[in-house]
mmCIF file of C-alpha atoms in Angstrom:
data_model
loop_
_atom_site.group_PDB
_atom_site.id
_atom_site.type_symbol
_atom_site.label_atom_id
_atom_site.label_comp_id
_atom_site.label_asym_id
_atom_site.label_seq_id
_atom_site.Cartn_x
_atom_site.Cartn_y
_atom_site.Cartn_z
ATOM 1 C CA VAL P 255 58.605 102.732 98.773
ATOM 2 C CA CYS P 256 59.472 99.910 96.382
ATOM 3 C CA LYS P 257 58.487 101.008 92.852
ATOM 4 C CA ARG P 258 57.092 97.604 91.949
ATOM 5 C CA MET P 259 55.007 97.573 95.131
ATOM 6 C CA ASP P 260 53.795 101.086 94.346
ATOM 7 C CA LEU P 261 52.706 100.054 90.845
ATOM 8 C CA VAL P 262 50.908 96.962 92.152
ATOM 9 C CA CYS P 263 49.003 99.032 94.730
ATOM 10 C CA GLN P 264 48.057 101.630 92.119
ATOM 11 C CA ARG P 265 46.777 98.932 89.806
ATOM 12 C CA MET P 266 44.713 97.387 92.613
ATOM 13 C CA LEU P 267 43.143 100.729 93.497
ATOM 14 C CA ASN P 268 42.253 101.492 89.873
ATOM 15 C CA GLN P 269 40.790 98.022 89.372
ATOM 16 C CA GLY P 270 38.892 98.338 92.657
ATOM 17 C CA PHE P 271 37.152 101.499 91.495
ATOM 18 C CA LEU P 272 36.213 99.922 88.151
ATOM 19 C CA LYS P 273 34.937 96.764 89.896
ATOM 20 C CA VAL P 274 32.803 98.734 92.331
ATOM 21 C CA GLU P 275 31.268 100.613 89.388
ATOM 22 C CA ARG P 276 30.394 97.302 87.723
ATOM 23 C CA TYR P 277 28.990 95.896 90.958
ATOM 24 C CA HIS P 278 26.838 98.996 91.403
ATOM 25 C CA ASN P 279 25.518 98.706 87.851
ATOM 26 C CA LEU P 280 24.603 95.059 88.493
ATOM 27 C CA CYS P 281 22.769 95.908 91.743
ATOM 28 C CA GLN P 282 20.925 98.769 90.076
ATOM 29 C CA LYS P 283 19.796 96.561 87.193
ATOM 30 C CA GLN P 284 18.481 93.926 89.596
ATOM 31 C CA VAL P 285 16.495 96.482 91.597
ATOM 32 C CA LYS P 286 15.114 98.250 88.503
ATOM 33 C CA ALA P 287 13.962 94.930 87.066
ATOM 34 C CA GLN P 288 11.787 94.371 90.167
ATOM 35 C CA LEU P 289 10.374 97.899 90.340
ATOM 36 C CA PRO P 290 7.134 98.845 88.528
ATOM 37 C CA ARG P 291 7.321 101.123 85.519
ATOM 38 C CA ARG P 292 5.059 103.852 86.868
ATOM 39 C CA GLU P 293 6.696 106.458 89.061
ATOM 40 C CA SER P 294 3.656 106.732 91.341
ATOM 41 C CA GLU P 295 3.748 102.992 92.066
ATOM 42 C CA ARG P 296 7.502 103.019 92.711
ATOM 43 C CA ARG P 297 7.161 105.365 95.691
ATOM 44 C CA ASN P 298 5.016 102.899 97.608
ATOM 45 C CA HIS P 299 7.023 99.835 96.552
ATOM 46 C CA SER P 300 9.085 97.871 99.063
ATOM 47 C CA LEU P 301 12.265 98.487 97.015
ATOM 48 C CA ALA P 302 11.814 102.271 96.836
ATOM 49 C CA ARG P 303 14.514 102.962 99.424
ATOM 50 C CA HIS P 304 16.870 100.518 97.712
ATOM 51 C CA ALA P 305 16.476 102.471 94.479
ATOM 52 C CA ASP P 306 17.040 105.815 96.234
ATOM 53 C CA ILE P 307 20.245 104.608 97.889
ATOM 54 C CA LEU P 308 21.575 103.193 94.605
ATOM 55 C CA ALA P 309 20.758 106.452 92.792
ATOM 56 C CA ALA P 310 22.665 108.447 95.415
ATOM 57 C CA VAL P 311 25.632 106.074 95.108
ATOM 58 C CA GLU P 312 25.521 106.565 91.339
ATOM 59 C CA THR P 313 25.864 110.330 91.741
ATOM 60 C CA ARG P 314 28.791 109.831 94.106
ATOM 61 C CA LEU P 315 30.491 107.516 91.617
ATOM 62 C CA SER P 316 30.020 110.040 88.812
ATOM 63 C CA LEU P 317 31.554 112.791 90.959
ATOM 64 C CA LEU P 318 34.525 110.606 91.829
ATOM 65 C CA ASN P 319 34.923 109.640 88.175
ATOM 66 C CA MET P 320 34.949 113.275 87.077
ATOM 67 C CA THR P 321 37.460 114.187 89.787
ATOM 68 C CA PHE P 322 40.027 111.369 89.559
ATOM 69 C CA MET P 323 39.757 109.422 86.321
ATOM 70 C CA LYS P 324 41.009 112.240 84.090
ATOM 71 C CA TYR P 325 44.390 112.011 85.788
ATOM 72 C CA VAL P 326 44.226 108.237 86.173
ATOM 73 C CA ASP P 327 43.729 107.812 82.420
ATOM 74 C CA SER P 328 46.737 110.082 81.834
ATOM 75 C CA ASN P 329 48.889 107.812 84.069
ATOM 76 C CA LEU P 330 49.629 110.731 86.384
ATOM 77 C CA CYS P 331 48.185 109.114 89.506
ATOM 78 C CA CYS P 332 45.918 106.309 90.655
ATOM 79 C CA PHE P 333 42.503 106.335 92.335
ATOM 80 C CA ILE P 334 43.836 107.431 95.704
ATOM 81 C CA PRO P 335 40.945 107.123 98.235
ATOM 82 C CA GLY P 336 40.714 103.372 98.788
ATOM 83 C CA LYS P 337 38.548 103.901 101.884
ATOM 84 C CA VAL P 338 35.835 105.319 99.621
ATOM 85 C CA ILE P 339 35.821 102.056 97.633
ATOM 86 C CA ASP P 340 35.419 100.052 100.859
ATOM 87 C CA GLU P 341 32.528 102.284 101.983
ATOM 88 C CA ILE P 342 30.749 101.941 98.617
ATOM 89 C CA TYR P 343 31.068 98.151 98.867
ATOM 90 C CA ARG P 344 29.644 98.301 102.400
ATOM 91 C CA VAL P 345 26.615 100.318 101.253
ATOM 92 C CA LEU P 346 25.948 98.053 98.260
ATOM 93 C CA ARG P 347 26.184 94.877 100.365
ATOM 94 C CA TYR P 348 23.881 96.434 102.959
ATOM 95 C CA VAL P 349 21.316 97.230 100.245
ATOM 96 C CA ASN P 350 21.492 93.688 98.856
ATOM 97 C CA SER P 351 21.218 91.976 102.245
ATOM 98 C CA THR P 352 18.485 94.147 103.857
ATOM 99 C CA ARG P 353 14.815 94.015 102.972
ATOM 100 C CA ALA P 354 13.852 97.240 104.765
ATOM 101 C CA PRO P 355 16.911 99.534 104.786
ATOM 102 C CA GLN P 356 17.135 102.859 106.541
ATOM 103 C CA ARG P 357 16.678 106.164 104.759
ATOM 104 C CA ALA P 358 19.203 107.221 102.140
ATOM 105 C CA HIS P 359 20.718 110.115 104.110
ATOM 106 C CA GLU P 360 21.307 107.841 107.120
ATOM 107 C CA VAL P 361 22.961 105.065 105.094
ATOM 108 C CA LEU P 362 25.092 107.402 102.946
ATOM 109 C CA GLN P 363 26.266 109.807 105.651
ATOM 110 C CA GLU P 364 29.745 108.269 105.993
ATOM 111 C CA LEU P 365 30.177 107.843 102.220
ATOM 112 C CA ARG P 366 29.313 111.481 101.552
ATOM 113 C CA ASP P 367 31.667 112.727 104.230
ATOM 114 C CA ILE P 368 34.751 110.754 103.237
ATOM 115 C CA SER P 369 34.210 111.119 99.468
ATOM 116 C CA SER P 370 33.750 114.904 99.681
ATOM 117 C CA MET P 371 36.833 115.177 101.916
ATOM 118 C CA ALA P 372 38.840 113.087 99.453
ATOM 119 C CA MET P 373 37.730 115.173 96.459
ATOM 120 C CA GLU P 374 38.428 118.467 98.232
ATOM 121 C CA TYR P 375 41.901 117.340 99.312
ATOM 122 C CA PHE P 376 42.667 116.058 95.803
ATOM 123 C CA ASP P 377 41.575 119.340 94.166
ATOM 124 C CA GLU P 378 43.399 121.553 96.647
ATOM 125 C CA LYS P 379 46.649 119.657 97.292
ATOM 126 C CA ILE P 380 47.313 117.153 94.493
ATOM 127 C CA VAL P 381 45.788 118.640 91.330
ATOM 128 C CA PRO P 382 48.128 121.693 91.302
ATOM 129 C CA ILE P 383 51.099 119.319 91.312
ATOM 130 C CA LEU P 384 49.622 117.198 88.526
ATOM 131 C CA LYS P 385 48.753 120.231 86.398
ATOM 132 C CA ARG P 386 52.433 121.068 86.179
ATOM 133 C CA LYS P 387 52.935 117.789 84.338
ATOM 134 C CA LEU P 388 49.838 118.083 82.143
ATOM 135 C CA PRO P 389 50.615 121.167 79.956
ATOM 136 C CA GLY P 390 53.928 119.986 78.521
ATOM 137 C CA SER P 391 52.656 116.487 77.814
ATOM 138 C CA ASP P 392 49.409 117.722 76.236
ATOM 139 C CA VAL P 393 51.055 120.297 73.982
ATOM 140 C CA SER P 394 53.774 117.905 72.806
ATOM 141 C CA GLY P 395 51.228 115.204 72.050
ATOM 142 C CA ARG P 396 48.945 117.498 70.076
ATOM 143 C CA LEU P 397 51.632 119.165 68.018
ATOM 144 C CA ILE P 398 53.579 116.022 67.200
ATOM 145 C CA GLY P 399 50.443 113.918 66.665
ATOM 146 C CA ALA P 400 51.417 111.266 69.202
ATOM 147 C CA ALA P 401 49.899 110.215 72.501
ATOM 148 C CA PRO P 402 50.877 112.405 75.477
ATOM 149 C CA VAL P 403 53.689 110.846 77.489
ATOM 150 C CA PRO P 404 54.493 112.622 80.783
ATOM 151 C CA GLY P 405 58.082 112.957 81.837
ATOM 152 C CA PRO P 406 61.309 114.822 81.030
ATOM 153 C CA SER P 407 61.234 113.850 77.333
ATOM 154 C CA ALA P 408 57.952 115.722 76.920
ATOM 155 C CA ALA P 409 59.438 118.829 78.521
ATOM 156 C CA LEU P 410 62.431 118.649 76.175
ATOM 157 C CA THR P 411 60.256 118.342 73.091
ATOM 158 C CA THR P 412 58.177 121.343 74.134
ATOM 159 C CA MET P 413 61.328 123.387 74.696
ATOM 160 C CA GLN P 414 62.582 122.422 71.259
ATOM 161 C CA LEU P 415 59.247 123.248 69.647
ATOM 162 C CA PHE P 416 59.034 126.684 71.229
ATOM 163 C CA SER P 417 62.718 127.577 70.906
ATOM 164 C CA LYS P 418 61.886 129.620 67.834
ATOM 165 C CA GLN P 419 59.782 132.577 68.941
ATOM 166 C CA ASN P 420 57.231 132.515 66.180
ATOM 167 C CA PRO P 421 54.166 134.740 66.890
ATOM 168 C CA SER P 422 51.745 132.249 65.358
ATOM 169 C CA ARG P 423 52.975 129.502 67.649
ATOM 170 C CA GLN P 424 52.737 131.832 70.637
ATOM 171 C CA GLU P 425 49.151 132.537 69.741
ATOM 172 C CA VAL P 426 48.510 128.813 69.475
ATOM 173 C CA THR P 427 49.946 128.258 72.926
ATOM 174 C CA LYS P 428 47.809 131.053 74.353
ATOM 175 C CA LEU P 429 44.731 129.549 72.754
ATOM 176 C CA GLN P 430 45.614 126.145 74.139
ATOM 177 C CA GLN P 431 46.065 127.608 77.615
ATOM 178 C CA GLN P 432 42.695 129.356 77.313
ATOM 179 C CA VAL P 433 41.094 126.098 76.212
ATOM 180 C CA LYS P 434 42.607 124.320 79.210
ATOM 181 C CA THR P 435 41.405 126.971 81.627
ATOM 182 C CA ASN P 436 37.962 126.879 80.045
ATOM 183 C CA GLY P 437 37.950 123.084 80.294
ATOM 184 C CA ALA P 438 38.846 123.275 83.976
ATOM 185 C CA GLY P 439 36.049 125.784 84.514
ATOM 186 C CA VAL P 440 33.593 123.534 82.669
ATOM 187 C CA THR P 441 34.561 120.545 84.815
ATOM 188 C CA MET P 442 34.094 122.601 87.966
ATOM 189 C CA LEU P 443 30.684 123.757 86.724
ATOM 190 C CA ARG P 444 29.677 120.193 85.924
ATOM 191 C CA ARG P 445 30.735 119.097 89.356
ATOM 192 C CA GLU P 446 28.751 121.917 90.988
ATOM 193 C CA ILE P 447 25.712 121.061 88.837
ATOM 194 C CA SER P 448 25.907 117.408 89.823
ATOM 195 C CA GLU P 449 26.206 118.359 93.497
ATOM 196 C CA LEU P 450 23.202 120.656 93.151
ATOM 197 C CA ARG P 451 21.259 117.853 91.516
ATOM 198 C CA THR P 452 22.061 115.546 94.409
ATOM 199 C CA LYS P 453 20.951 118.227 96.876
ATOM 200 C CA VAL P 454 17.722 118.755 94.934
ATOM 201 C CA GLN P 455 17.054 115.010 94.922
ATOM 202 C CA GLU P 456 17.680 114.845 98.677
ATOM 203 C CA GLN P 457 15.331 117.778 99.272
ATOM 204 C CA GLN P 458 12.668 116.151 97.106
ATOM 205 C CA LYS P 459 13.042 112.971 99.135
ATOM 206 C CA GLN P 460 12.696 114.920 102.356
ATOM 207 C CA LEU P 461 9.585 116.656 101.011
ATOM 208 C CA GLN P 462 8.069 113.311 100.047
ATOM 209 C CA ASP P 463 8.801 111.948 103.521
ATOM 210 C CA GLN P 464 7.214 115.012 105.086
ATOM 211 C CA ASP P 465 4.123 114.636 102.877
ATOM 212 C CA GLN P 466 3.854 111.015 103.944
ATOM 213 C CA LYS P 467 4.106 112.015 107.598
ATOM 214 C CA LEU P 468 1.435 114.687 107.097
ATOM 215 C CA LEU P 469 -0.908 112.132 105.555
ATOM 216 C CA GLU P 470 -0.345 109.759 108.449
ATOM 217 C CA GLN P 471 -0.928 112.549 110.973
ATOM 218 C CA THR P 472 -4.148 113.662 109.242
ATOM 219 C CA GLN P 473 -5.400 110.069 109.322
ATOM 220 C CA ILE P 474 -4.596 109.817 113.045
ATOM 221 C CA ILE P 475 -6.338 113.151 113.713
ATOM 222 C CA GLY P 476 -9.418 111.974 111.791
ATOM 223 C CA GLU P 477 -9.565 108.776 113.827
ATOM 224 C CA GLN P 478 -9.220 110.754 117.068
ATOM 225 C CA ASN P 479 -12.003 113.127 115.992
ATOM 226 C CA ALA P 480 -14.272 110.173 115.280
ATOM 227 C CA ARG P 481 -13.521 108.706 118.702
ATOM 228 C CA LEU P 482 -14.211 112.063 120.382
ATOM 229 C CA ALA P 483 -17.552 112.370 118.578
ATOM 230 C CA GLU P 484 -18.503 108.862 119.697
ATOM 231 C CA LEU P 485 -17.539 109.663 123.308
ATOM 232 C CA GLU P 486 -19.593 112.859 123.200
ATOM 233 C CA ARG P 487 -22.601 110.933 121.915
ATOM 234 C CA LYS P 488 -22.235 108.386 124.722
ATOM 235 C CA LEU P 489 -21.932 111.177 127.289
ATOM 236 C CA ARG P 490 -25.151 112.766 126.018
ATOM 237 C CA GLU P 491 -26.973 109.464 126.258
ATOM 238 C CA VAL P 492 -25.727 108.972 129.836
ATOM 239 C CA MET P 493 -26.780 112.506 130.805
ATOM 240 C CA GLU P 494 -30.225 112.096 129.254
ATOM 241 C CA SER P 495 -30.789 108.790 131.039
ATOM 242 C CA ALA P 496 -29.682 110.363 134.340
ATOM 243 C CA VAL P 497 -32.088 113.300 133.884
ATOM 244 C CA GLY P 498 -34.978 110.908 133.094
ATOM 245 C CA ASN P 499 -34.357 108.869 136.242
ATOM 246 C CA SER P 500 -34.266 111.974 138.456
ATOM 247 C CA SER P 501 -37.632 113.250 137.086
ATOM 248 C CA GLY P 502 -39.247 109.823 137.652
ATOM 249 C CA SER P 503 -38.079 109.643 141.261
ATOM 250 C CA GLY P 504 -39.453 113.149 141.957
ATOM 251 C CA SER P 505 -42.913 112.231 140.680
ATOM 252 C CA ASN P 506 -42.901 109.085 142.833
ATOM 253 C CA GLU P 507 -42.086 111.145 145.936
ATOM 254 C CA GLU P 508 -44.923 113.620 145.285
ATOM 255 C CA SER P 509 -47.645 110.922 144.757
ATOM 256 C CA PRO P 510 -47.886 109.733 148.432
ATOM 257 C CA ARG P 511 -48.220 113.331 149.611
ATOM 258 C CA LYS P 512 -51.145 113.871 147.270
ATOM 259 C CA ARG P 513 -52.749 110.668 148.502
ATOM 260 C CA ARG P 514 -52.504 111.827 152.121
ATOM 261 C CA LYS P 515 -54.108 115.170 151.316
ATOM 262 C CA ALA P 516 -56.984 113.471 149.451
ATOM 263 C CA ALA P 517 -57.547 111.104 152.383
ATOM 264 C CA GLU P 518 -57.623 114.032 154.822
ATOM 265 C CA SER P 519 -60.141 115.875 152.632
ATOM 266 C CA VAL P 520 -62.400 112.765 152.600
ATOM 267 C CA ASP P 521 -62.173 112.365 156.405
ATOM 268 C CA CYS P 522 -63.102 116.005 157.108
ATOM 269 C CA PRO P 523 -66.903 115.710 156.328
ATOM 270 C CA ARG P 524 -67.084 112.467 158.308
ATOM 271 C CA LYS P 525 -65.677 114.151 161.416
ATOM 272 C CA SER P 526 -68.128 117.038 161.090
ATOM 273 C CA LYS P 527 -71.119 114.627 160.945
ATOM 274 C CA ARG P 528 -69.964 112.805 164.101
ATOM 275 C CA LEU P 529 -69.710 116.080 165.986
ATOM 276 C CA ARG P 530 -73.255 117.036 164.994
ATOM 277 C CA ASN P 531 -74.687 113.717 166.093
ATOM 278 C CA ARG P 532 -72.999 114.060 169.533
ATOM 279 C CA LYS P 533 -74.598 117.460 170.017
#
């Protein structure tokens, strides 16, 4: 690869990461300016999902910054995963152009996958190579009082400094190595803490969504219960009206029978008188 072309591409990648950070800050300021101050009112606001997506992108940017920018600032490498920059731009443009975006885990699925793959590959494959360059440059810079400059000159200066086997200097080097190992452990812990925070935020979001669904389902169940009660009341009224009609029809059928019997009872004494007169 042409060295000049390599430097130009590295500079573009580094500037791209810084520009996407600035663009994210601008989008987040615009959304926060429109949101209400109370947390309870923000949940029901139309820009609540916008704010959640931007907060998740912020955590991703902080993780990427902690992983890459230490070595970028030391001029050991550039911000390698350019596809992550493109995906962050896609998410931010989607948030700006959509009034009702999808949920955060659906929008950020691709960004989480490729960014975590990039960070894992960088830590496993590239960081061990870069750490070989870091110790000599750091020690030479601290002991001489100048800025660390990676390269063969730094290795030569360290060899010259430690050519004399002085026990105090050996102890200093051991302490510096311990400090470096402790610093690496602290960075790993910070990264794990930030990842745990993102997981906790995602779980809280899921719990809030589930609570919202439960409220909606309880409202639907209440409406269905009210409709069932109304249908039962109507059924009772229909049954009562049907029973009343059947009793009325039965009484009407019995009345002509009674009339016939009364007429027969009246005619009986008349017939007996006629028979007596004939005799």
